[in-house]
Tab-separated table of C-alpha atoms in Angstrom:
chain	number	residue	atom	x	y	z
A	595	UNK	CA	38.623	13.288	-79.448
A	596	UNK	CA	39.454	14.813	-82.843
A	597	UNK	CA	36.556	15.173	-83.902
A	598	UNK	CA	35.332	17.119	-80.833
A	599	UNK	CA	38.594	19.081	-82.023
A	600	UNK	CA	37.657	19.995	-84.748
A	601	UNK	CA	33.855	20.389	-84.191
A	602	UNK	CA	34.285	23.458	-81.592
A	603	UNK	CA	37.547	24.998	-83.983
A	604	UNK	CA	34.431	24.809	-86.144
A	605	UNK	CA	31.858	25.883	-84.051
A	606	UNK	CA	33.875	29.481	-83.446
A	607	UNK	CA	35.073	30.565	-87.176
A	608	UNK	CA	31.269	29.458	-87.795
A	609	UNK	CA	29.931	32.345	-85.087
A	610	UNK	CA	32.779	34.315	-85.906
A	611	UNK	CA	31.831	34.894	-89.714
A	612	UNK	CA	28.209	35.482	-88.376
A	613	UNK	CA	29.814	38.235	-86.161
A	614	UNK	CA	32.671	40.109	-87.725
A	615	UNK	CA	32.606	42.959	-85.889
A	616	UNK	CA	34.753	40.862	-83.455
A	617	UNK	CA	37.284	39.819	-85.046
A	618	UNK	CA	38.030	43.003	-87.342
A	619	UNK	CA	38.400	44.945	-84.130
A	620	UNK	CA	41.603	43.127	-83.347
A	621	UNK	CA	42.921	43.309	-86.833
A	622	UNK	CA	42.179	46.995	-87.098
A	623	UNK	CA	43.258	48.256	-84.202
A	624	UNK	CA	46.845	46.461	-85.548
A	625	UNK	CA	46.521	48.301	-88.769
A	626	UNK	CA	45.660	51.561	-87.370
A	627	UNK	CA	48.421	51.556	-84.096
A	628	UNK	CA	50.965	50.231	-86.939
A	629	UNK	CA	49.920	53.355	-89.368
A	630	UNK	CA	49.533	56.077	-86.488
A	631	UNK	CA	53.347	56.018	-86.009
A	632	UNK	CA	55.038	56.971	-89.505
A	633	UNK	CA	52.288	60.147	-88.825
A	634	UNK	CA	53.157	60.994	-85.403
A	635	UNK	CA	57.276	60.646	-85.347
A	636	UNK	CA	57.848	61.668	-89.429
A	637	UNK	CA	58.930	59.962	-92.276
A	638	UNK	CA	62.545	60.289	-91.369
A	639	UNK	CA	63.572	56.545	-93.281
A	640	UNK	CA	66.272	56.406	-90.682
A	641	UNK	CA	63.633	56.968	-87.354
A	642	UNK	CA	61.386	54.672	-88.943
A	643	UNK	CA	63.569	51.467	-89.693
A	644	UNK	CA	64.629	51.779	-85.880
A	645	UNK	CA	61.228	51.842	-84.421
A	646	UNK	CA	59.585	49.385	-87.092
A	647	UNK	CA	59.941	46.402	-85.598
A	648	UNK	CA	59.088	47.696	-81.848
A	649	UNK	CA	56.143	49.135	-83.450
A	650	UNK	CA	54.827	46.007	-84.797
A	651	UNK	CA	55.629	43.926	-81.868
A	652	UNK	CA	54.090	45.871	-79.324
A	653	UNK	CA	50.914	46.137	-81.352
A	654	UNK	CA	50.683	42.871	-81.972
A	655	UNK	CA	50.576	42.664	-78.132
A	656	UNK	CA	48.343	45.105	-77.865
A	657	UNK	CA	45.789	43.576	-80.606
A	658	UNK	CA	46.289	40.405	-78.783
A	659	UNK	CA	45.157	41.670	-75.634
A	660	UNK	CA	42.354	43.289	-76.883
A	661	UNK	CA	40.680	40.421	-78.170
A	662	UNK	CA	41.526	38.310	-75.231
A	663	UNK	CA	38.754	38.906	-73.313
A	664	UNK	CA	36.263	37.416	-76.160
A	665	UNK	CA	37.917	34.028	-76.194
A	666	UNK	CA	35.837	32.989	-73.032
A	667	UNK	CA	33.321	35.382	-72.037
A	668	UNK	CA	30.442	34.844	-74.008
A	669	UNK	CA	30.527	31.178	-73.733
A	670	UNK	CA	30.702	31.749	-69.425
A	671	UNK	CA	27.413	33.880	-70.044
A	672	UNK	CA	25.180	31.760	-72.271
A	673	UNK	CA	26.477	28.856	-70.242
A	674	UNK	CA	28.389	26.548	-73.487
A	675	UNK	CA	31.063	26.623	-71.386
A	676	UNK	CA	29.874	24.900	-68.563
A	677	UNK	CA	28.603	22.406	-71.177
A	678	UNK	CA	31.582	21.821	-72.824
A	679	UNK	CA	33.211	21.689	-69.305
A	680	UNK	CA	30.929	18.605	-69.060
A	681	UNK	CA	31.579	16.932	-71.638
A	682	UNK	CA	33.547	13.504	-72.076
A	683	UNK	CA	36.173	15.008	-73.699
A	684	UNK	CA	39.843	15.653	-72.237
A	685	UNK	CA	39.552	19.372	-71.439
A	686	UNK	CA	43.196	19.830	-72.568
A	687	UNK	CA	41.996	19.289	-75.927
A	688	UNK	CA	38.787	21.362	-75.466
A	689	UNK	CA	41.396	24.111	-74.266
A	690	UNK	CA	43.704	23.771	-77.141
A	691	UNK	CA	40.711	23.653	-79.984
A	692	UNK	CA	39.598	27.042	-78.470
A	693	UNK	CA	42.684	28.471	-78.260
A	694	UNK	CA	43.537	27.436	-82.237
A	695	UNK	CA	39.980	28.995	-83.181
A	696	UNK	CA	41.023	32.158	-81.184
A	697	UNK	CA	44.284	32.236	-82.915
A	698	UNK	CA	43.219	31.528	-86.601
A	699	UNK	CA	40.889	34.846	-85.777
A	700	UNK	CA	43.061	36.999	-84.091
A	701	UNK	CA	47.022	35.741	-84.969
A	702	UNK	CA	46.708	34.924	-88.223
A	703	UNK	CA	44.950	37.557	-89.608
A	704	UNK	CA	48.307	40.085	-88.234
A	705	UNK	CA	50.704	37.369	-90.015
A	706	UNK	CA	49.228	38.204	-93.171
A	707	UNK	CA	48.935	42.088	-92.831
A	708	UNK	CA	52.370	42.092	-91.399
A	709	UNK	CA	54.310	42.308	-94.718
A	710	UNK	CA	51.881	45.114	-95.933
A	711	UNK	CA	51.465	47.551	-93.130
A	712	UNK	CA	55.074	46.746	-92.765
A	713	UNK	CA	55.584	48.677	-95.548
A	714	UNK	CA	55.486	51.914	-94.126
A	715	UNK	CA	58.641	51.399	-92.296
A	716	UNK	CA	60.576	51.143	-95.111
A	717	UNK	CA	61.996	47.610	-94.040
A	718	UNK	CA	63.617	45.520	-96.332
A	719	UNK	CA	62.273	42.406	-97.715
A	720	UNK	CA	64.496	40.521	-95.910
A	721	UNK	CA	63.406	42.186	-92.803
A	722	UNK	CA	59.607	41.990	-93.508
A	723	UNK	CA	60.008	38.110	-94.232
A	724	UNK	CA	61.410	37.742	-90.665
A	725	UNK	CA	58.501	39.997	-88.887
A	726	UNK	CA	55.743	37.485	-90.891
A	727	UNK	CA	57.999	34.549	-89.637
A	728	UNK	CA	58.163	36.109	-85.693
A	729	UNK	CA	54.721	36.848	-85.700
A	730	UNK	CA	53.510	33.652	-86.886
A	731	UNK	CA	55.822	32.036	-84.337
A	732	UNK	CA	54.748	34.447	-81.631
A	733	UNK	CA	51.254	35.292	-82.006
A	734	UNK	CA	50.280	31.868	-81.046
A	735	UNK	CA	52.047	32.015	-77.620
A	736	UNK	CA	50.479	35.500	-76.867
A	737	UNK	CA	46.849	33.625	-77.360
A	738	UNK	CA	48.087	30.742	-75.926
A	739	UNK	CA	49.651	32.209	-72.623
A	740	UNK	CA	46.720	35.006	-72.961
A	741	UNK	CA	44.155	32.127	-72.077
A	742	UNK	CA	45.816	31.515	-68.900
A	743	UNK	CA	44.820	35.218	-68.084
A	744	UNK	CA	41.320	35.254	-69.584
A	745	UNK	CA	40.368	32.121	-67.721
A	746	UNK	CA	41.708	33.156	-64.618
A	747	UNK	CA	39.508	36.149	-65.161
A	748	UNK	CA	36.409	34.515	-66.076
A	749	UNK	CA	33.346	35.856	-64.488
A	750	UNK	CA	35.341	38.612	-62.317
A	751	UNK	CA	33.695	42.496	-62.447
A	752	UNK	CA	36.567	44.721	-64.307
A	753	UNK	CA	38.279	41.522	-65.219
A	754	UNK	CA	39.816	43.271	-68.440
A	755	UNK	CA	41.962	45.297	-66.469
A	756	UNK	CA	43.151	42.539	-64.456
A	757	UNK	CA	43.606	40.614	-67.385
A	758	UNK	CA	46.075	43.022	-68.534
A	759	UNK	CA	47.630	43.125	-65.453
A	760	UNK	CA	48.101	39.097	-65.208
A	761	UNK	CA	49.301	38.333	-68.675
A	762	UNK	CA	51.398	41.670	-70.298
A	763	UNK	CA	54.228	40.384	-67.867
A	764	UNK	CA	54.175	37.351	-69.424
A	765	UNK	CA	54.044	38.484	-72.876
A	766	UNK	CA	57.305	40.934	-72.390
A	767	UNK	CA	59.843	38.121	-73.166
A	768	UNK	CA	57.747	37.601	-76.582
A	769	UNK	CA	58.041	41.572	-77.204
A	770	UNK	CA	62.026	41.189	-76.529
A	771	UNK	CA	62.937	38.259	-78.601
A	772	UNK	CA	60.310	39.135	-81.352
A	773	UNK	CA	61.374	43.002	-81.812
A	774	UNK	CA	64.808	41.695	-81.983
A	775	UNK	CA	64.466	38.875	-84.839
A	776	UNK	CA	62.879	41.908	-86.525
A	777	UNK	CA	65.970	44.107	-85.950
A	778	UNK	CA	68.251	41.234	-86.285
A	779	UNK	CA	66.438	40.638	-89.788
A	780	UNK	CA	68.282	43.410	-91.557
A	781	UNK	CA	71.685	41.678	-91.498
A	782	UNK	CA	69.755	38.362	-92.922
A	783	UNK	CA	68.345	34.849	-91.627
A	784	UNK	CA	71.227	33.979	-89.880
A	785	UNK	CA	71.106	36.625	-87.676
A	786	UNK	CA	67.601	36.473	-86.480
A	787	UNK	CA	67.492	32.834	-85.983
A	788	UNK	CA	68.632	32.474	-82.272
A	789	UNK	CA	65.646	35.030	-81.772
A	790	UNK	CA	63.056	32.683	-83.901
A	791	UNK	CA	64.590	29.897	-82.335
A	792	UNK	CA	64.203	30.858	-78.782
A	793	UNK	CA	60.386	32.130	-79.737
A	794	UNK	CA	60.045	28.460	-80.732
A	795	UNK	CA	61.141	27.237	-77.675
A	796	UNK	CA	58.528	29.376	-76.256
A	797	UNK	CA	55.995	28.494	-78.157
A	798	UNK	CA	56.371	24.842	-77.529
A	799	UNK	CA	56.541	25.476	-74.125
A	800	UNK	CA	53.502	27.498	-73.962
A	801	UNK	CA	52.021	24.722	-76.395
A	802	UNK	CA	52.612	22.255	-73.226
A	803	UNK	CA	51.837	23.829	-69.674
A	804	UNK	CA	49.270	26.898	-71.010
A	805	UNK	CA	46.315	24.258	-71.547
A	806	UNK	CA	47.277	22.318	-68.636
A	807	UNK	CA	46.969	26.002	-66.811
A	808	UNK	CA	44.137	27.485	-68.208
A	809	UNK	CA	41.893	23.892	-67.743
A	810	UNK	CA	42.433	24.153	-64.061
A	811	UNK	CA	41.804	27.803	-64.035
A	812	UNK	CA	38.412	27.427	-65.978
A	813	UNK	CA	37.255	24.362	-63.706
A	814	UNK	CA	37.973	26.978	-60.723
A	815	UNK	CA	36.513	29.778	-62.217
A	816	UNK	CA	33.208	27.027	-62.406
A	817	UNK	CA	32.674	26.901	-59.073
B	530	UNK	CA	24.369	3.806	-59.743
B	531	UNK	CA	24.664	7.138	-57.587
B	532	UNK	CA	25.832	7.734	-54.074
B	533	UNK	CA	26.361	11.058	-52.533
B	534	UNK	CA	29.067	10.194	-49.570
B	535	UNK	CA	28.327	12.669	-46.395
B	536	UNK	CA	28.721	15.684	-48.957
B	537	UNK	CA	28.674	19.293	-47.352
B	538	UNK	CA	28.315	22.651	-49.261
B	539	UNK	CA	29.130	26.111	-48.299
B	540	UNK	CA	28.962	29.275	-50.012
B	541	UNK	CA	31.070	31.995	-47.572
B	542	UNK	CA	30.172	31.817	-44.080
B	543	UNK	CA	26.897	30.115	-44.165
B	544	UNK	CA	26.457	26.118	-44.390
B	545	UNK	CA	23.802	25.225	-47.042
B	546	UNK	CA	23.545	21.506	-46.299
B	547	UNK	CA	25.118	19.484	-43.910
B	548	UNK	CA	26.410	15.777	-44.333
B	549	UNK	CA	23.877	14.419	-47.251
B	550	UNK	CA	24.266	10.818	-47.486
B	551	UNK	CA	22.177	9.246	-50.172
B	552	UNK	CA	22.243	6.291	-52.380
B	553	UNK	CA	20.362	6.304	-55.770
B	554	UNK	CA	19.238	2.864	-57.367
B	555	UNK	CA	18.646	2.973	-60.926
B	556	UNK	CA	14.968	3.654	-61.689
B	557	UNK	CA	14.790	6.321	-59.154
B	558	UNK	CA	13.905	10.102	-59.622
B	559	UNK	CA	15.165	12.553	-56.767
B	560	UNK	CA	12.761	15.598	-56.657
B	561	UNK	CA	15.168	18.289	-54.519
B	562	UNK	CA	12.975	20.879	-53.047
B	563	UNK	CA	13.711	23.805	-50.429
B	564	UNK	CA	13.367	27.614	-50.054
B	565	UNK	CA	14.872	29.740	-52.468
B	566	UNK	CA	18.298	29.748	-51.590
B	567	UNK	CA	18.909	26.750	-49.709
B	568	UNK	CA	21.310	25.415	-52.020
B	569	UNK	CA	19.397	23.282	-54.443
B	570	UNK	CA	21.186	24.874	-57.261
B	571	UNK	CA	24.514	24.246	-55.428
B	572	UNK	CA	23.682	20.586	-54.696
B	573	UNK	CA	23.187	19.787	-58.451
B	574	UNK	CA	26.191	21.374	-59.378
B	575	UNK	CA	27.781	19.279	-56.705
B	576	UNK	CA	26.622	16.011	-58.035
B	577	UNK	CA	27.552	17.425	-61.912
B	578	UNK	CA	30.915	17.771	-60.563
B	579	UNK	CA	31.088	21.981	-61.516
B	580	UNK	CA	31.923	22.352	-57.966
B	581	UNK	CA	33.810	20.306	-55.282
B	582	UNK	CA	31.963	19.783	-51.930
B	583	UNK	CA	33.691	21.025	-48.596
B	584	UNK	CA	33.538	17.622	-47.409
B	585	UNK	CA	32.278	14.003	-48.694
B	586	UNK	CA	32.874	12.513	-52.126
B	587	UNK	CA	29.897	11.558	-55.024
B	588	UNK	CA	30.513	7.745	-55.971
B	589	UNK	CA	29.223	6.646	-59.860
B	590	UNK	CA	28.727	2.863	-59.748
B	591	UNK	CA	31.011	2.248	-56.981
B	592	UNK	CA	33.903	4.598	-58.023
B	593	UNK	CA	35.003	8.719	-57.384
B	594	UNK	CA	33.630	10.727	-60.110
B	595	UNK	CA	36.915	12.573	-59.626
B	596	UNK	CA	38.490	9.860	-60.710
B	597	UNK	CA	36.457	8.671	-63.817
B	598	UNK	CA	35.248	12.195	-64.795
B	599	UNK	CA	35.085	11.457	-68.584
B	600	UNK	CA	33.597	8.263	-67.980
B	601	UNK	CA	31.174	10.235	-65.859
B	602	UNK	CA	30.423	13.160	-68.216
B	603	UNK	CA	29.389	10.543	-70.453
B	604	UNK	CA	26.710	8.777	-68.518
B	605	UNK	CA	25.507	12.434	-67.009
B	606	UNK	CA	23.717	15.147	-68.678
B	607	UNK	CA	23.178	18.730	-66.621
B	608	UNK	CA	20.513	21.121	-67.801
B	609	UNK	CA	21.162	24.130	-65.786
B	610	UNK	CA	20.031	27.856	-65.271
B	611	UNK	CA	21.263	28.754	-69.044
B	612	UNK	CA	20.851	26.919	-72.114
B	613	UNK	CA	23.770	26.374	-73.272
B	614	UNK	CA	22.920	27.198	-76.594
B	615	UNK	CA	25.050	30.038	-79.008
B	616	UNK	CA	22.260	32.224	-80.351
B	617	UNK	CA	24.615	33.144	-83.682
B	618	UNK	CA	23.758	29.028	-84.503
B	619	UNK	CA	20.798	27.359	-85.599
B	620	UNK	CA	19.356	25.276	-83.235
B	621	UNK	CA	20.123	22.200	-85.920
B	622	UNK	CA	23.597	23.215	-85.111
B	623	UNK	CA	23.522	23.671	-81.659
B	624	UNK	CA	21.795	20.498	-81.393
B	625	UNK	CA	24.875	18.390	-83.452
B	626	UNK	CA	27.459	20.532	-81.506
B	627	UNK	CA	26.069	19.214	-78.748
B	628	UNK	CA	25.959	15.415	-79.894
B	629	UNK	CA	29.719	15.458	-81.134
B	630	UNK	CA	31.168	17.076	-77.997
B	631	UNK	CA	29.005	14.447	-76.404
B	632	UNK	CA	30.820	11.566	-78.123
B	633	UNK	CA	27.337	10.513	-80.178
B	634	UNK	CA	26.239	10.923	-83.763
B	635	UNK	CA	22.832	11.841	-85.150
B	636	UNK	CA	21.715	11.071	-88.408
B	637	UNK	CA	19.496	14.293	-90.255
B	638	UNK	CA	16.037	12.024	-89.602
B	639	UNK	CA	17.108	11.967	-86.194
B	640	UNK	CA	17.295	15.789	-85.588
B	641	UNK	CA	14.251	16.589	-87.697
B	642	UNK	CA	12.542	13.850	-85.379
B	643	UNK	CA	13.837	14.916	-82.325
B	644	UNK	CA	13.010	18.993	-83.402
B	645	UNK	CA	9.060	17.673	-84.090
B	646	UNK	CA	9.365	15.989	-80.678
B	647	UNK	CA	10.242	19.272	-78.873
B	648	UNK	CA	7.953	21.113	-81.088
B	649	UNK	CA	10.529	22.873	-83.089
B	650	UNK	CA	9.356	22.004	-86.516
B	651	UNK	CA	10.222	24.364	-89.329
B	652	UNK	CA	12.535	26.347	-86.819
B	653	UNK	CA	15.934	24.338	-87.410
B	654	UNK	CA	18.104	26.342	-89.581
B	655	UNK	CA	17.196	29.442	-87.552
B	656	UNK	CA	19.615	31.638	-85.252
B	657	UNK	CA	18.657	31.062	-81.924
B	658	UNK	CA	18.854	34.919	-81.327
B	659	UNK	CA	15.616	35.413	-83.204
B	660	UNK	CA	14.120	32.334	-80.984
B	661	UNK	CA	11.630	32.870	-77.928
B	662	UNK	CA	13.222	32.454	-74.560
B	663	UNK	CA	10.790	29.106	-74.627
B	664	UNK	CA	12.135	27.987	-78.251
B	665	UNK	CA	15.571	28.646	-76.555
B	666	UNK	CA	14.449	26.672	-73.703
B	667	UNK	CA	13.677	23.652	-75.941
B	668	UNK	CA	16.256	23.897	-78.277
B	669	UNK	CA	18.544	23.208	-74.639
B	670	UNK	CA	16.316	20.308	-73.901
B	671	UNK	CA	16.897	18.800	-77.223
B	672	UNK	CA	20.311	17.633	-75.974
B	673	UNK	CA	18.493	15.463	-73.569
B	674	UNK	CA	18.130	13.188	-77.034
B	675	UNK	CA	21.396	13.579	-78.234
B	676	UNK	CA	23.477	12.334	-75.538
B	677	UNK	CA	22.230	9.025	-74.295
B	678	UNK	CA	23.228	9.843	-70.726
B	679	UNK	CA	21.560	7.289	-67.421
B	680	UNK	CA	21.917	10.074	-65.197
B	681	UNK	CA	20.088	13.649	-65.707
B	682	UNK	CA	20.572	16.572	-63.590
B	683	UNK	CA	17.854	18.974	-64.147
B	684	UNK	CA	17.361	22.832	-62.702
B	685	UNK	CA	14.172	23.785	-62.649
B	686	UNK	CA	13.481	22.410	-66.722
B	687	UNK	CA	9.961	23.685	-66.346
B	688	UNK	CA	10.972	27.548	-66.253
B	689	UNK	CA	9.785	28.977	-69.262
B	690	UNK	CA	8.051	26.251	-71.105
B	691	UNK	CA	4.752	26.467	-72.183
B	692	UNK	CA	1.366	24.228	-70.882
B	693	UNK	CA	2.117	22.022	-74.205
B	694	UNK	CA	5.592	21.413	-73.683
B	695	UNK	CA	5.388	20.191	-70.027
B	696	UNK	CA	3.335	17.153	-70.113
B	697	UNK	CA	5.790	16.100	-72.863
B	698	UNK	CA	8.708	16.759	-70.576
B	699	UNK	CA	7.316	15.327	-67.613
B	700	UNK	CA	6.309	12.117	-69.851
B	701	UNK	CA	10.486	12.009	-70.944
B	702	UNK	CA	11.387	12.383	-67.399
B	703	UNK	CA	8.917	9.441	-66.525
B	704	UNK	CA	10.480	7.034	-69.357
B	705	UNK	CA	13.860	7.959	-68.793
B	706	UNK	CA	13.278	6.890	-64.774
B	707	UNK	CA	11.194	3.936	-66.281
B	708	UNK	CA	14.144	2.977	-68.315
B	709	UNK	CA	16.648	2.699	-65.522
B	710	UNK	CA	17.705	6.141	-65.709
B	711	UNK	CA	18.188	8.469	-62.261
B	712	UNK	CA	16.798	11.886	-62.642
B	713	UNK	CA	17.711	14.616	-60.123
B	714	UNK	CA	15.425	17.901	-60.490
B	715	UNK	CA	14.415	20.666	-58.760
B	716	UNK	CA	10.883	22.195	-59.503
B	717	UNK	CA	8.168	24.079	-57.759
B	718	UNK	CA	6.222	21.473	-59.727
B	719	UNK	CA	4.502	18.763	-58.916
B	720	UNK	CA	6.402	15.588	-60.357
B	721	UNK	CA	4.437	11.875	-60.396
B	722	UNK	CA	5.522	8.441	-61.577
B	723	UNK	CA	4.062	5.458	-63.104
B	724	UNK	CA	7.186	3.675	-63.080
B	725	UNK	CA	10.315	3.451	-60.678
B	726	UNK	CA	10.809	4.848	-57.070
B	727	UNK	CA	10.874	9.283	-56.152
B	728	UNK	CA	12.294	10.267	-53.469
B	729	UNK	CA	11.773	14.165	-52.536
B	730	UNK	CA	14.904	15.436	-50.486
B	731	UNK	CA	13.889	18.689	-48.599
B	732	UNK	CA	16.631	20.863	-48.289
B	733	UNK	CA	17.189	23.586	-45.660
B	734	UNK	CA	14.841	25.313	-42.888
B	735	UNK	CA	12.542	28.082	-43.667
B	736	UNK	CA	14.554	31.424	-42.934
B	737	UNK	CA	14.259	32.366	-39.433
B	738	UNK	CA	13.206	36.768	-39.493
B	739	UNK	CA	14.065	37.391	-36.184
């Protein structure tokens, strides 16, 4: 069962580093949403510090989003899914090993630019620290609840939009409690910790029902 | 062994097959024919589990595969319509992807074998991308080594193989059935065994122009 973990968490980085183009999308489009802002509303310190951590939040969402629609489309259309769907494996863990591969290409890559681009906002240390910590918290819970969404959508014509549709809701109490922690941050840890607390509430949550969810969606979506 | 229970398929309005009742002894080979259309593809996909019939239940050795579905997915293998293959892999690594998530390990003198068997030699640590859609086609019927399943569900596996290829295929079919295996295939081909019992199991009428 681990092994089959750890084998398809495998299997993706592997065709991911044969296909970059994929995952730098999502990491760009971060970068460049995150850096279009300072240039559109001024460098005003005071303007920026307010709308940093808004700004970072809701591109993370956006990034998120946008490379939600990989995580099961190509295997529907070359048919690995269906094979993996057959496999004697527990699909829950099957679920969970895709969503961690989609994650370590698409979260984690944002938790590690975070503190740079972050920059521009002119947040404090303290501040930044807390966005890498909310991010890293939260990111996981946008792929996680995302794959509800992108199974649900599996297969459907203009399923993108749909996807959008299905899953932003979702992803609003994330943008809420995540901006704040940010904004929180300035007046230190203690602050921001009912924020990162309640994200990890979410995130275990998420952690329990989304695989349950997006199993049965993708054994629907089979038929 | 394999019983379909009274199963009934549907796709929107119009009935494909009504109240199928079989029961498939070991050793036996089901050759599924019909019209284009007439739900052969929907059958198999029925008795792989991908899709629940309207009515009627498939039984493994006496029990629901609902209920025992990993147990199941062991035994069964399904080659369908697609390959199943990632073309950004090798088809080495296709091949062992396909043995892990299958519960089985292969040693290296077992792939290399099994990729002279399917006439893949010298072709292992390429991307499948670069492949023929026949190579492709092979490296998907390579899995029929790496999981040691009883049961194999076949859609059309002749489609794109070459005259070389076929008589190899239709020899693995014919051991696997001779083994105590059940194979379940569609083909416009003409299927004949040394070994064990066929049944052919026509499905629907020819479409009625009027």
């Amino acid at each position: 069962m681990f092994e089959a973990f750890v084998c398809l968490v495998q299997r993706d980085l592997t065709i991911a580093a044969r296909r970059q183009s994929d995952v730098l999308t999502a990491l760009l489009f971060f970068i460049i949403v995150i850096s279009l802002f300072p240039l559109g509303v001024g460098t005003e310190r005071q303007v920026l510090t307010k709308l940093g951590p808004g700004v970072i939040w809701v591109a993370a969402l956006l990034s998120s989003m946008l490379a939600l629609e990989h995580l099961f489309v190509n295997d529907h259309a070359d048919g690995t899914l269906e094979q993996i769907l057959l496999t004697p494996q527990p699909l829950l863990i099957l679920v969970l090993a895709k969503i961690t591969a989609h994650w370590l290409l698409t979260g984690l890559p944002l938790v590690l630019i975070v503190p740079i681009v972050g920059l521009q906002y002119g947040l404090p240390a303290q501040a930044l620290g807390i966005a890498v910590i909310s991010i890293a918290i939260g990111s996981p819970v946008l792929s996680l609840v995302g794959a509800i969404g992108a199974a649900l959508t599996l297969g459907l014509r203009g399923g993108g939009v749909l996807l959008s549709l299905l899953v932003l809701p979702l992803y609003i109490p994330i943008l809420i409690y995540g901006a704040g922690a940010i904004s929180a941050g300035f007046f230190g840890m203690d602050a921001a910790s009912p924020y990162l607390t309640l994200l990890g509430a979410f995130l275990l949550l998420a952690l329990v029902l989304a695989p349950l969810a997006t199993a049965a969606a993708l054994r629907i979506s089979m038929e | 062994m394999l019983h379909l229970d009274h199963i009934t398929c549907s796709r929107g309005q119009r009935q494909l097959f009504n109240s199928i009742d079989l029961k498939i002894d070991s050793g036996t080979l089901i050759h599924v024919q019909g019209t284009n259309g007439s739900g052969k593809t929907t059958l198999l996909r029925a008795i792989a589990g991908l899709l629940h019939p309207d009515t009627g239940s498939i039984f493994w050795d006496g029990k629901n595969i609902r209920g025992i579905y990993e147990d199941y997915c062991r035994e069964m293998l399904y080659l369908g319509h697609l390959d199943g293959i990632k073309a950004d892999l090798t088809g080495l690594e296709n091949l062992r992807i396909a043995a892990t998530l299958h519960g089985n390990k292969i040693t290296e003198n077992q792939e290399i074998e099994i990729f002279s068997l399917m006439g893949l030699g010298g072709l292992e640590e390429l991307p499948c991308r670069v492949l023929s859609q026949g190579q492709k086609r092979r490296v998907a019927l390579a899995r029929l080594f790496a999981a040691k399943a009883r049961l194999w569900i076949m859609d059309e596996p002749f489609v794109g193989l070459d005259a070389v290829i076929i008589p190899s295929l239709l020899q693995l079919i014919k051991s696997q059935v001779a083994k105590g295996g059940i194979v379940v295939l569609t083909t416009h081909q003409e299927v004949t065994l040394t070994a064990g019992t066929i049944q052919r199991l026509r499905l629907g009428e020819i479409p009625n122009f009027v």
